[in-house]
Amino acid sequence: MKMLFILAWRNLWRNKRRTLITASSVFFAVILALVAESMTKGSHEAMISNMVKLSTGYLQLQDSLYEDEPSVDHAFMYDDTLKQIIRQTSGIAYVVPRFESFMLAATEKSTRPVMLRGVDFEAENRLNDMGHKLLEGTSLEAGDQAVLLADGLAERLKMDVGDSIILVGQGFRGMSAAGIYPVKGIMKISLPRLNDQLIFMPLAATQQLFGAEERLTALLITPEEKEQTDLLAQQLRDQLDPKWFKVLTWKQMMPTLLQSLELDRASGMMIIYMLYLVVGFGILGTVLTMMLERQREFGILLSVGMKRSQLALITFVETVFISMIGVAAGLVGGFPVILYMHHHPIRFGEEMEAMFETYGMEAVMPFALDLQVFSSQAVVVLLITLVIGLYPVLKVFRMNILKAARN
Amino acid sequence: MAVIETIGLSKIYNETIVPVKALNEVNLAFEQGEFTSIVGPSGSGKTTLLNMLGGLDKPSSGSILINQTDITKLKERQLIDYRLRHIGFVFQSYNLIPVLTAVENVSFIMLLQKQPRKAIDQRAREILEQVGLGDRLNARPAQLSGGQQQRVAVARALASRPDFVLADEPTANLDTQSAFNLLDIMEKLNRDENITLIFSTHDQRVIERARRVITLVDGAVASDENHGS
């Protein structure tokens, strides 16, 4: 067996140039695929992270009826029992409580529907660093009876720091919710949809306004590992009574984002597959030439007593060796490129920067440094090679020894 | 008793289109240790006969008995094993494995036979010494002359001590001196190791050395002469 492997290895270097050209094509394909895959994955991760932080969180705990009918009447009691369950569930980094509802906001001159979001600022800051987006005024303290306006909304209502805003809406279980609050600050919200309608208020003041003390419309849960989101959601579902609670992941709450990412990924994969197709044909070309050139040699080897299975193994191993050289070189060569790009992502110019920021994203193209990206490329190329490697195997098993030897 | 025996051996090519009778009712017997030349003009059936004896081709009719086993009835897997264990081949174009050294080429058949490693090394070196290439053990075929390559091929064929060696025009590509050297070596190995040698050849130098000369004409045995030792 050792001799067969030695033979396969030495055969590779009989035509060094051809082997190197074939291995180089695999090498470049692996590097290109690595860069493309890492770039796609990196940008998707950044997009998900931004959307999740600014919008839904990775996981949400809600009242079982809230998703279908998002009303304050379906706010749930965040009591000690629930807090205990959350505390005892492993894998949770932190939680962000929210109480939010649509209301009518009025000033002396205009009225607009708004989204009032009652938040625990300390927890909210951990999730999305919202304090950094304060444009004017000061942030809110936990005990404040005041609001922060999104700058888009402030502009529409023509309000400034120090003005007062009237909020009117329906409170918990038929109560009316109404109050007048001073505007303590104006914030920049990266998502345009929210920037035109969002008002922040301390959680306690919001619960008081709605007459829903200790109640939340949503508890955002951040897992310690993002990859564990689905597992954590299932753990929580197992512990909570589905009659009263529902645990939703960001994928369930933002299906359109998921679909658009999958579409983008699919188009990226198409390009990568085409790249692999080209490489596959390159390897196949080498294998075909090798088979043609060595017909006589194969015939002789079979004549003198080599089994077809042994000869097939040699040709198969040769194909795999070429591919492995290319893949190994591609992974070794690709790693420093990805590592560098991960730490020094591509930065876009000012125009692009403005566009990215509109969507709450930093204007960079981050690269994912993920072992899975590397392993998946290696596996795909090796699979292609294994399929191509079957060709010489079939040829050897069908070979007419005499014809081959006379070739 | 004959080691090899052909009984009514015939081979017809293109049986369905224009039949060409390459061998016609050939009956031959070869004793252990014989040194035989099969001669005849081109197309007389020399190579076809050798291919049949080597189990590389199937006859249209007749049988080939090797040590009383009819190899025409063996399945391919059994034939491969039969070739590996009982026959040595020497080809006109040497056909060494270009990526292996001389000693590795000679060891190759023995490795396929799964002989013990130590015995293989010892035998490969010993036989390369006998063919006068003790100093070229690690040379690759491309680093050897035609004569040297053919000597390695002979060493490869004889190393595993086969029952008989089939040599198809082994001296055709060699100059006179190399051809004589090769024949000396083969003759000595034939004598020392009692291996049956069957040559197909046009080469008068080989014919003169052979103790038995079989002449084929149009696929049939025209003469079968013993020249003595």
XYZ file of C-alpha atoms in Angstrom:
636
model
C 0.000 0.000 0.000
C 2.848 2.345 0.918
C 4.390 1.718 -2.503
C 1.120 2.670 -4.206
C 1.060 6.012 -2.390
C 4.730 6.624 -3.179
C 3.987 5.838 -6.810
C 1.007 8.224 -6.843
C 3.026 11.003 -5.227
C 5.993 10.620 -7.589
C 3.681 10.397 -10.605
C 2.429 13.867 -9.724
C 5.869 15.304 -10.239
C 6.522 13.607 -13.574
C 4.986 16.642 -15.181
C 5.727 19.304 -12.610
C 4.401 22.156 -14.682
C 1.030 20.542 -15.257
C 0.669 19.567 -11.614
C 1.613 23.052 -10.475
C -0.773 24.713 -12.935
C -3.644 22.489 -11.813
C -2.836 22.932 -8.125
C -2.535 26.701 -8.728
C -6.002 26.832 -10.231
C -7.329 25.125 -7.096
C -5.227 27.470 -4.958
C -6.640 30.625 -6.561
C -10.179 29.269 -6.533
C -9.931 28.476 -2.831
C -8.544 31.933 -2.052
C -11.225 33.680 -4.121
C -13.944 31.540 -2.592
C -12.581 32.185 0.895
C -12.533 35.937 0.342
C -16.012 35.963 -1.203
C -17.504 33.724 1.467
C -15.792 35.530 4.313
C -16.898 38.909 2.937
C -20.509 37.771 2.517
C -20.606 36.199 5.933
C -18.925 39.181 7.555
C -21.280 41.712 6.004
C -24.317 39.567 6.822
C -23.219 39.195 10.408
C -22.741 42.952 10.674
C -26.154 43.577 9.119
C -27.869 41.109 11.428
C -26.056 42.525 14.426
C -27.117 46.082 13.553
C -30.715 45.195 12.826
C -31.022 43.023 15.876
C -29.529 45.576 18.209
C -31.597 48.456 16.946
C -34.803 46.594 16.487
C -35.801 43.278 17.977
C -32.859 41.861 19.912
C -31.702 38.281 19.311
C -34.556 36.795 21.327
C -37.790 38.212 22.663
C -40.010 36.975 25.387
C -43.575 38.157 24.863
C -47.063 37.468 26.045
C -48.437 34.562 23.982
C -50.968 36.865 22.276
C -48.752 39.914 21.708
C -47.275 38.852 18.366
C -50.704 38.568 16.736
C -52.164 41.571 18.513
C -49.467 43.945 19.744
C -51.546 45.767 22.332
C -50.601 46.875 25.840
C -53.378 44.605 27.042
C -51.016 41.797 26.150
C -48.212 43.057 28.314
C -46.940 40.333 30.636
C -46.044 40.502 34.311
C -42.260 40.544 34.762
C -42.455 39.170 38.281
C -39.963 37.413 40.530
C -40.895 33.946 39.239
C -40.125 34.942 35.667
C -36.960 36.763 36.724
C -35.881 33.615 38.569
C -36.376 31.473 35.445
C -34.374 33.922 33.358
C -31.615 34.057 35.952
C -31.372 30.285 36.138
C -31.225 29.760 32.381
C -27.646 29.347 31.274
C -26.315 31.083 28.206
C -28.005 34.459 28.750
C -25.639 37.427 28.681
C -28.178 40.074 29.718
C -31.821 41.077 29.270
C -33.362 44.344 28.065
C -36.897 45.094 29.286
C -39.186 47.167 27.064
C -42.684 48.497 27.237
C -43.812 49.970 23.955
C -47.014 51.097 22.360
C -48.321 53.398 19.688
C -49.717 56.678 21.003
C -50.792 60.009 19.729
C -48.282 62.807 20.284
C -49.533 66.361 20.271
C -47.954 69.764 20.396
C -49.596 73.130 20.143
C -49.550 72.980 16.370
C -49.545 69.331 15.294
C -50.450 65.792 16.165
C -48.748 62.591 15.061
C -48.887 58.901 15.808
C -45.717 57.853 17.578
C -44.104 54.774 19.038
C -43.402 55.208 22.722
C -40.660 52.921 23.953
C -40.162 52.633 27.672
C -36.659 51.419 28.328
C -34.147 50.663 31.009
C -31.398 52.916 29.653
C -28.576 50.996 31.254
C -29.709 47.714 29.723
C -30.607 49.339 26.404
C -27.130 50.871 26.218
C -25.566 47.437 26.538
C -27.583 46.271 23.558
C -27.262 49.177 21.168
C -25.098 51.845 22.736
C -27.945 54.319 22.338
C -26.314 56.979 24.520
C -23.824 57.682 21.759
C -26.587 58.829 19.446
C -27.779 61.727 21.594
C -27.706 64.830 19.399
C -28.981 67.450 21.840
C -29.843 67.729 25.516
C -29.082 65.085 28.098
C -29.964 61.452 28.547
C -32.715 60.257 30.854
C -32.293 59.004 34.408
C -34.320 56.070 35.660
C -36.633 58.231 37.767
C -37.210 60.965 35.185
C -40.707 61.837 34.003
C -39.413 63.110 30.654
C -38.805 61.905 27.113
C -36.167 61.748 24.396
C -37.357 62.292 20.824
C -35.910 60.786 17.684
C -34.610 63.671 15.599
C -36.821 62.833 12.606
C -39.893 63.028 14.809
C -38.659 66.219 16.543
C -38.270 67.793 13.132
C -41.769 66.804 12.053
C -43.284 68.022 15.286
C -41.007 71.076 15.211
C -39.919 70.428 18.778
C -36.719 71.141 20.597
C -35.120 70.338 23.916
C -37.126 71.976 26.738
C -40.466 71.814 24.877
C -43.314 69.731 26.264
C -45.121 66.956 24.442
C -48.575 65.550 25.166
C -48.995 61.808 24.815
C -52.433 60.239 24.586
C -53.280 56.598 24.164
C -55.001 53.567 25.517
C -53.700 52.262 28.805
C -53.681 48.789 30.240
C -57.107 47.097 30.222
C -59.245 49.986 29.103
C -57.615 52.713 31.160
C -56.702 55.854 29.393
C -53.043 56.803 29.163
C -52.319 60.503 28.897
C -49.561 62.771 30.122
C -47.445 65.789 29.357
C -43.701 65.363 29.389
C -40.736 67.651 28.863
C -38.344 66.842 26.036
C -34.974 66.269 27.673
C -32.997 65.339 24.597
C -33.040 64.537 20.897
C -31.524 61.338 19.553
C -30.367 60.091 16.211
C -31.959 56.730 15.388
C -30.210 54.924 12.556
C -33.243 53.185 11.136
C -35.233 55.780 9.150
C -38.576 54.104 9.899
C -37.986 54.461 13.642
C -36.316 57.853 13.425
C -39.600 59.430 12.349
C -41.709 58.001 15.141
C -39.768 56.927 18.180
C -40.004 58.446 21.657
C -37.993 57.085 24.576
C -39.148 57.264 28.150
C -37.788 55.615 31.309
C -39.384 52.197 31.793
C -40.965 53.007 35.185
C -42.550 56.220 33.880
C -43.920 54.369 30.847
C -45.412 51.590 32.982
C -46.949 54.253 35.201
C -48.388 56.133 32.185
C -50.095 52.974 30.961
C -51.127 51.800 34.409
C -49.136 48.636 33.849
C -46.632 48.563 36.677
C -44.186 45.618 36.524
C -45.472 44.702 33.099
C -43.485 44.547 29.848
C -44.505 44.185 26.241
C -41.195 42.501 25.477
C -38.123 41.228 27.245
C -35.170 41.216 24.861
C -32.698 38.453 25.657
C -29.104 38.558 24.467
C -27.377 35.161 24.378
C -23.752 34.802 25.414
C -23.068 33.175 22.042
C -25.068 34.445 19.061
C -24.865 31.007 17.475
C -26.733 29.601 20.478
C -29.803 31.798 19.875
C -32.042 28.992 18.632
C -30.901 26.625 21.366
C -31.490 29.225 24.046
C -34.937 29.991 22.639
C -35.823 26.317 22.883
C -34.512 26.124 26.451
C -36.744 29.023 27.431
C -39.753 27.569 25.613
C -39.237 24.356 27.549
C -39.381 26.244 30.829
C -42.230 28.661 30.126
C -45.889 27.900 29.816
C -46.792 28.423 26.122
C -50.278 29.394 27.233
C -48.847 32.604 28.631
C -45.517 33.154 26.948
C -43.988 33.066 23.520
C -40.238 33.104 22.793
C -39.318 34.458 19.364
C -35.926 34.589 17.680
C -34.826 37.463 15.449
C -35.309 35.185 12.468
C -38.969 34.762 13.358
C -39.427 38.464 14.007
C -37.611 39.700 10.904
C -38.336 37.074 8.228
C -37.839 39.537 5.386
C -34.310 40.310 6.570
C -33.560 36.619 6.709
C -34.975 36.090 3.234
C -33.007 38.964 1.732
C -29.817 37.661 3.361
C -30.486 34.176 2.056
C -31.107 35.570 -1.413
C -27.871 37.522 -1.260
C -26.026 34.463 -0.006
C -27.525 32.311 -2.758
C -26.359 34.724 -5.467
C -22.897 34.773 -3.873
C -22.858 30.995 -3.789
C -23.771 30.873 -7.472
C -20.616 32.814 -8.286
C -18.544 30.547 -6.051
C -20.067 27.440 -7.625
C -19.235 28.769 -11.091
C -15.692 29.303 -9.891
C -15.583 25.729 -8.683
C -17.058 24.525 -11.943
C -14.161 26.138 -13.803
C -11.685 24.594 -11.373
C -13.452 21.247 -11.666
C -13.050 21.288 -15.435
C -9.400 22.282 -14.975
C -8.764 19.240 -12.815
C -10.792 17.042 -15.154
C -8.674 18.266 -18.094
C -5.516 17.272 -16.265
C -6.965 13.892 -15.372
C -8.067 13.245 -18.960
C -4.646 14.154 -20.329
C -2.952 12.032 -17.698
C -5.164 9.063 -18.580
C -4.476 9.427 -22.293
C -0.734 9.828 -21.854
C -0.371 6.830 -19.591
C -2.614 4.284 -21.308
C 0.346 2.126 -22.258
C 1.873 2.335 -18.804
C -1.425 1.326 -17.232
C -1.714 -1.574 -19.656
C 1.773 -2.778 -18.728
C 1.118 -2.468 -15.002
C -2.024 -4.541 -15.365
C -0.156 -7.038 -17.559
C 2.530 -7.695 -14.993
C -0.001 -8.434 -12.301
C -1.172 -5.212 -10.695
C -4.814 -5.441 -9.702
C -7.222 -2.997 -11.289
C -8.238 -1.822 -7.823
C -4.599 -0.992 -7.012
C -4.137 0.947 -10.239
C -7.475 2.722 -9.719
C -6.364 3.681 -6.225
C -3.137 5.184 -7.589
C -4.972 7.329 -10.154
C -7.577 8.368 -7.590
C -4.956 9.285 -5.006
C -3.060 11.319 -7.622
C -6.186 13.399 -8.287
C -6.795 13.849 -4.580
C -3.135 14.776 -4.001
C -3.268 17.542 -6.633
C -6.416 18.894 -5.070
C -5.047 18.643 -1.545
C -1.930 20.552 -2.519
C -4.111 23.307 -4.030
C -6.528 23.342 -1.111
C -3.779 23.339 1.524
C -1.920 26.130 -0.262
C -5.206 28.036 -0.685
C -6.055 27.751 3.000
C -2.544 28.679 4.096
C -2.431 31.554 1.617
C -5.991 32.663 2.308
C -5.729 32.748 6.098
C -3.427 35.797 6.383
C -5.541 37.633 3.773
C -8.750 36.990 5.708
C -7.046 37.701 9.030
C -5.805 41.048 7.736
C -9.165 41.970 6.209
C -10.936 40.939 9.416
C -8.874 43.409 11.395
C -8.678 46.008 8.621
C -12.083 45.880 6.900
C -12.648 47.761 3.653
C -13.826 51.292 4.435
C -16.161 53.010 1.997
C -15.994 56.626 0.904
C -18.094 59.472 2.299
C -21.032 59.030 -0.058
C -21.347 55.369 0.741
C -20.807 56.154 4.401
C -23.950 58.318 4.461
C -25.948 55.577 2.788
C -24.730 52.911 5.180
C -25.467 55.077 8.184
C -29.020 55.552 6.959
C -29.436 51.855 7.604
C -27.746 51.972 10.944
C -24.562 50.385 9.711
C -20.942 51.335 9.842
C -19.626 52.017 6.326
C -17.212 49.109 6.298
C -17.097 45.719 4.638
C -16.152 43.400 7.469
C -14.653 39.933 6.817
C -15.712 37.000 8.944
C -12.866 35.045 10.532
C -14.759 31.828 10.831
C -13.264 28.351 10.841
C -16.392 27.090 9.120
C -15.667 29.281 6.077
C -12.264 27.624 5.739
C -13.456 24.090 6.366
C -16.445 24.386 4.023
C -14.242 25.519 1.117
C -11.834 22.662 1.724
C -14.671 20.163 1.881
C -16.345 21.468 -1.303
C -13.125 21.338 -3.342
C -12.285 17.893 -2.024
C -15.785 16.672 -2.864
C -15.418 17.991 -6.416
C -12.071 16.225 -6.638
C -13.487 12.985 -5.319
C -16.166 13.068 -8.009
C -13.590 13.835 -10.729
C -11.307 11.164 -9.262
C -13.959 8.585 -10.077
C -13.359 9.077 -13.805
C -9.897 7.426 -13.896
C -11.183 4.761 -11.534
C -13.958 3.861 -13.980
C -11.551 3.999 -16.907
C -9.127 1.644 -15.189
C -11.877 -0.838 -14.400
C -13.056 -0.778 -18.016
C -9.599 -0.757 -19.563
C -8.751 -3.396 -22.180
C -5.289 -4.442 -21.046
C -3.991 -5.461 -24.457
C -5.240 -2.344 -26.229
C -3.838 -0.145 -23.505
C -0.473 -1.896 -23.534
C -0.233 -1.559 -27.312
C -1.191 2.130 -27.199
C 6.100 -33.305 -17.815
C 5.324 -30.097 -19.733
C 5.008 -26.921 -17.685
C 3.061 -25.224 -20.450
C 0.919 -26.922 -23.022
C -1.279 -25.472 -25.748
C -3.954 -27.713 -27.227
C -5.646 -26.739 -30.498
C -5.024 -23.093 -29.765
C -6.700 -20.770 -32.272
C -7.320 -17.081 -32.349
C -9.498 -15.362 -34.887
C -9.721 -11.563 -34.855
C -12.769 -9.667 -36.165
C -14.768 -12.865 -36.132
C -17.944 -11.130 -37.276
C -16.546 -8.812 -39.995
C -13.509 -10.051 -41.941
C -12.067 -12.914 -39.896
C -8.281 -12.961 -39.544
C -6.837 -16.210 -38.277
C -3.900 -15.170 -36.087
C -3.341 -18.646 -34.619
C -4.485 -21.864 -36.153
C -4.675 -25.055 -34.087
C -1.335 -24.571 -32.337
C -0.218 -27.520 -30.227
C 2.956 -26.944 -28.255
C 4.519 -28.106 -25.000
C 7.297 -26.386 -23.026
C 9.395 -28.148 -20.416
C 10.754 -26.581 -17.257
C 13.986 -24.633 -17.896
C 13.640 -24.443 -21.679
C 15.122 -21.520 -23.625
C 12.814 -21.180 -26.634
C 12.613 -18.690 -29.455
C 9.393 -18.254 -31.365
C 10.230 -16.860 -34.758
C 8.427 -16.027 -37.923
C 7.594 -13.146 -40.211
C 5.454 -10.211 -39.137
C 1.833 -11.261 -38.711
C 2.764 -14.897 -38.204
C 1.167 -14.925 -34.743
C 4.229 -14.686 -32.435
C 2.908 -11.885 -30.275
C -0.591 -13.356 -30.257
C 0.796 -16.639 -28.957
C 2.770 -14.842 -26.264
C -0.319 -12.835 -25.248
C -2.291 -16.066 -24.948
C 0.414 -17.744 -22.847
C 0.539 -14.602 -20.693
C -3.201 -14.689 -20.108
C -3.537 -11.241 -21.652
C -5.824 -12.423 -24.437
C -8.418 -15.157 -24.715
C -8.227 -17.757 -27.495
C -11.145 -18.277 -29.837
C -10.782 -22.002 -29.230
C -8.404 -24.458 -27.640
C -6.832 -24.451 -24.230
C -3.616 -23.526 -22.446
C -2.527 -25.703 -19.589
C -0.061 -24.267 -17.122
C 0.949 -26.860 -14.567
C -2.225 -28.723 -15.585
C -4.475 -25.663 -14.992
C -6.409 -24.440 -18.023
C -5.907 -20.687 -17.807
C -8.444 -19.974 -20.555
C -11.128 -20.880 -18.049
C -9.871 -18.545 -15.319
C -11.799 -15.394 -14.420
C -10.052 -12.040 -14.765
C -9.236 -11.775 -11.080
C -7.705 -15.272 -11.122
C -5.780 -14.423 -14.295
C -4.278 -11.329 -12.700
C -3.132 -13.406 -9.771
C -1.842 -16.073 -12.146
C 0.210 -13.519 -14.084
C 1.523 -11.994 -10.897
C 2.669 -15.279 -9.380
C 3.705 -17.399 -12.351
C 4.873 -15.223 -15.253
C 7.608 -12.709 -15.807
C 7.263 -10.273 -18.705
C 10.006 -8.571 -20.678
C 8.827 -6.053 -23.260
C 10.471 -4.605 -26.337
C 10.252 -1.049 -24.948
C 11.470 -2.025 -21.452
C 8.359 -0.456 -19.872
C 9.903 0.303 -16.535
C 7.997 2.550 -14.157
C 9.673 5.897 -14.799
C 9.214 7.309 -11.282
C 10.791 4.337 -9.539
C 14.498 3.625 -9.192
C 16.069 0.458 -10.604
C 15.860 -1.346 -7.284
C 12.267 -0.193 -6.737
C 11.285 -1.348 -10.228
C 12.772 -4.769 -9.531
C 11.060 -4.897 -6.119
C 7.704 -3.861 -7.544
C 6.350 -7.287 -8.558
C 7.513 -8.820 -5.299
C 5.767 -6.029 -3.396
C 2.565 -6.775 -5.299
C 3.052 -10.417 -4.307
C 3.318 -9.231 -0.701
C 6.642 -10.920 -0.087
C 8.482 -9.955 3.119
C 10.204 -6.585 2.801
C 13.617 -7.838 3.860
C 13.560 -10.691 1.359
C 12.467 -8.298 -1.390
C 15.344 -5.913 -0.732
C 17.858 -8.731 -0.646
C 16.561 -10.391 -3.832
C 16.301 -7.075 -5.751
C 19.887 -6.169 -4.941
C 21.135 -9.663 -5.655
C 19.525 -9.865 -9.092
C 20.601 -6.345 -10.053
C 24.148 -7.409 -9.137
C 23.718 -10.436 -11.390
C 22.668 -8.275 -14.350
C 25.631 -5.990 -13.726
C 23.774 -3.021 -12.305
C 24.859 -3.270 -8.693
C 26.168 0.260 -8.903
C 22.990 1.729 -10.406
C 20.470 0.602 -7.808
C 19.071 4.069 -7.216
C 19.125 5.316 -10.781
C 15.801 6.087 -12.402
C 15.058 4.664 -15.884
C 15.719 8.019 -17.550
C 19.246 7.943 -16.090
C 19.988 4.536 -17.639
C 20.931 3.541 -21.200
C 18.551 1.391 -23.279
C 20.635 -1.714 -22.569
C 20.707 -0.977 -18.853
C 16.940 -0.380 -18.799
C 16.336 -3.723 -20.510
C 18.586 -5.417 -17.942
C 16.495 -3.879 -15.177
C 13.378 -5.142 -16.994
C 14.880 -8.652 -17.117
C 15.786 -8.407 -13.440
C 12.212 -7.304 -12.682
C 10.794 -10.246 -14.640
C 13.054 -12.800 -12.965
C 13.217 -11.396 -9.449
C 10.068 -13.089 -8.230
C 11.249 -16.450 -9.608
C 8.306 -16.977 -11.969
C 7.562 -20.350 -13.580
C 8.401 -18.872 -16.957
C 9.329 -15.589 -18.616
C 7.720 -14.282 -21.786
C 9.933 -11.873 -23.671
C 8.502 -10.004 -26.648
C 11.345 -8.857 -28.939
C 13.551 -7.975 -25.944
C 16.626 -7.151 -28.026
C 14.870 -5.212 -30.797
C 15.871 -1.812 -29.442
C 19.382 -2.748 -28.351
C 22.757 -2.392 -30.061
C 24.738 -5.559 -30.688
C 26.894 -5.355 -27.557
C 23.917 -4.642 -25.314
C 21.940 -7.440 -26.948
C 24.767 -9.944 -26.371
C 25.151 -8.797 -22.759
C 21.437 -9.226 -22.190
C 21.397 -12.670 -23.773
C 24.376 -13.733 -21.648
C 22.552 -12.617 -18.551
C 19.298 -14.303 -19.514
C 21.064 -17.493 -20.436
C 22.893 -17.531 -17.108
C 19.703 -16.861 -15.146
C 17.912 -19.556 -17.146
C 20.640 -21.995 -16.233
C 21.105 -20.926 -12.598
C 17.459 -20.486 -11.682
C 15.961 -23.073 -14.074
C 13.399 -20.545 -15.301
C 11.672 -21.312 -18.599
C 12.323 -18.543 -21.150
C 10.109 -18.034 -24.193
C 11.129 -15.321 -26.646
C 9.274 -13.980 -29.601
C 11.899 -12.510 -31.872
C 13.191 -11.646 -35.314
C 16.684 -11.247 -33.960
C 19.144 -13.779 -35.324
C 21.369 -13.235 -32.268
C 18.595 -14.538 -30.038
C 17.672 -17.360 -32.363
C 21.281 -18.599 -32.370
C 21.344 -18.726 -28.554
C 18.007 -20.532 -28.174
C 18.034 -24.258 -27.511
C 14.656 -24.630 -29.194
C 13.312 -22.617 -32.118
C 9.655 -22.698 -33.079
C 8.766 -21.111 -36.403
C 5.273 -19.814 -36.945
C 3.855 -19.101 -40.400
C 0.343 -17.774 -40.843
C -0.555 -18.685 -37.301
C 0.516 -22.284 -37.538
C 3.652 -24.093 -36.366
C 5.832 -24.519 -39.449
C 8.782 -26.056 -37.608
C 9.881 -26.904 -34.085
C 13.605 -27.553 -33.800
C 15.798 -28.428 -30.842
C 19.331 -27.012 -31.134
C 20.581 -28.661 -27.997
C 22.509 -26.878 -25.218
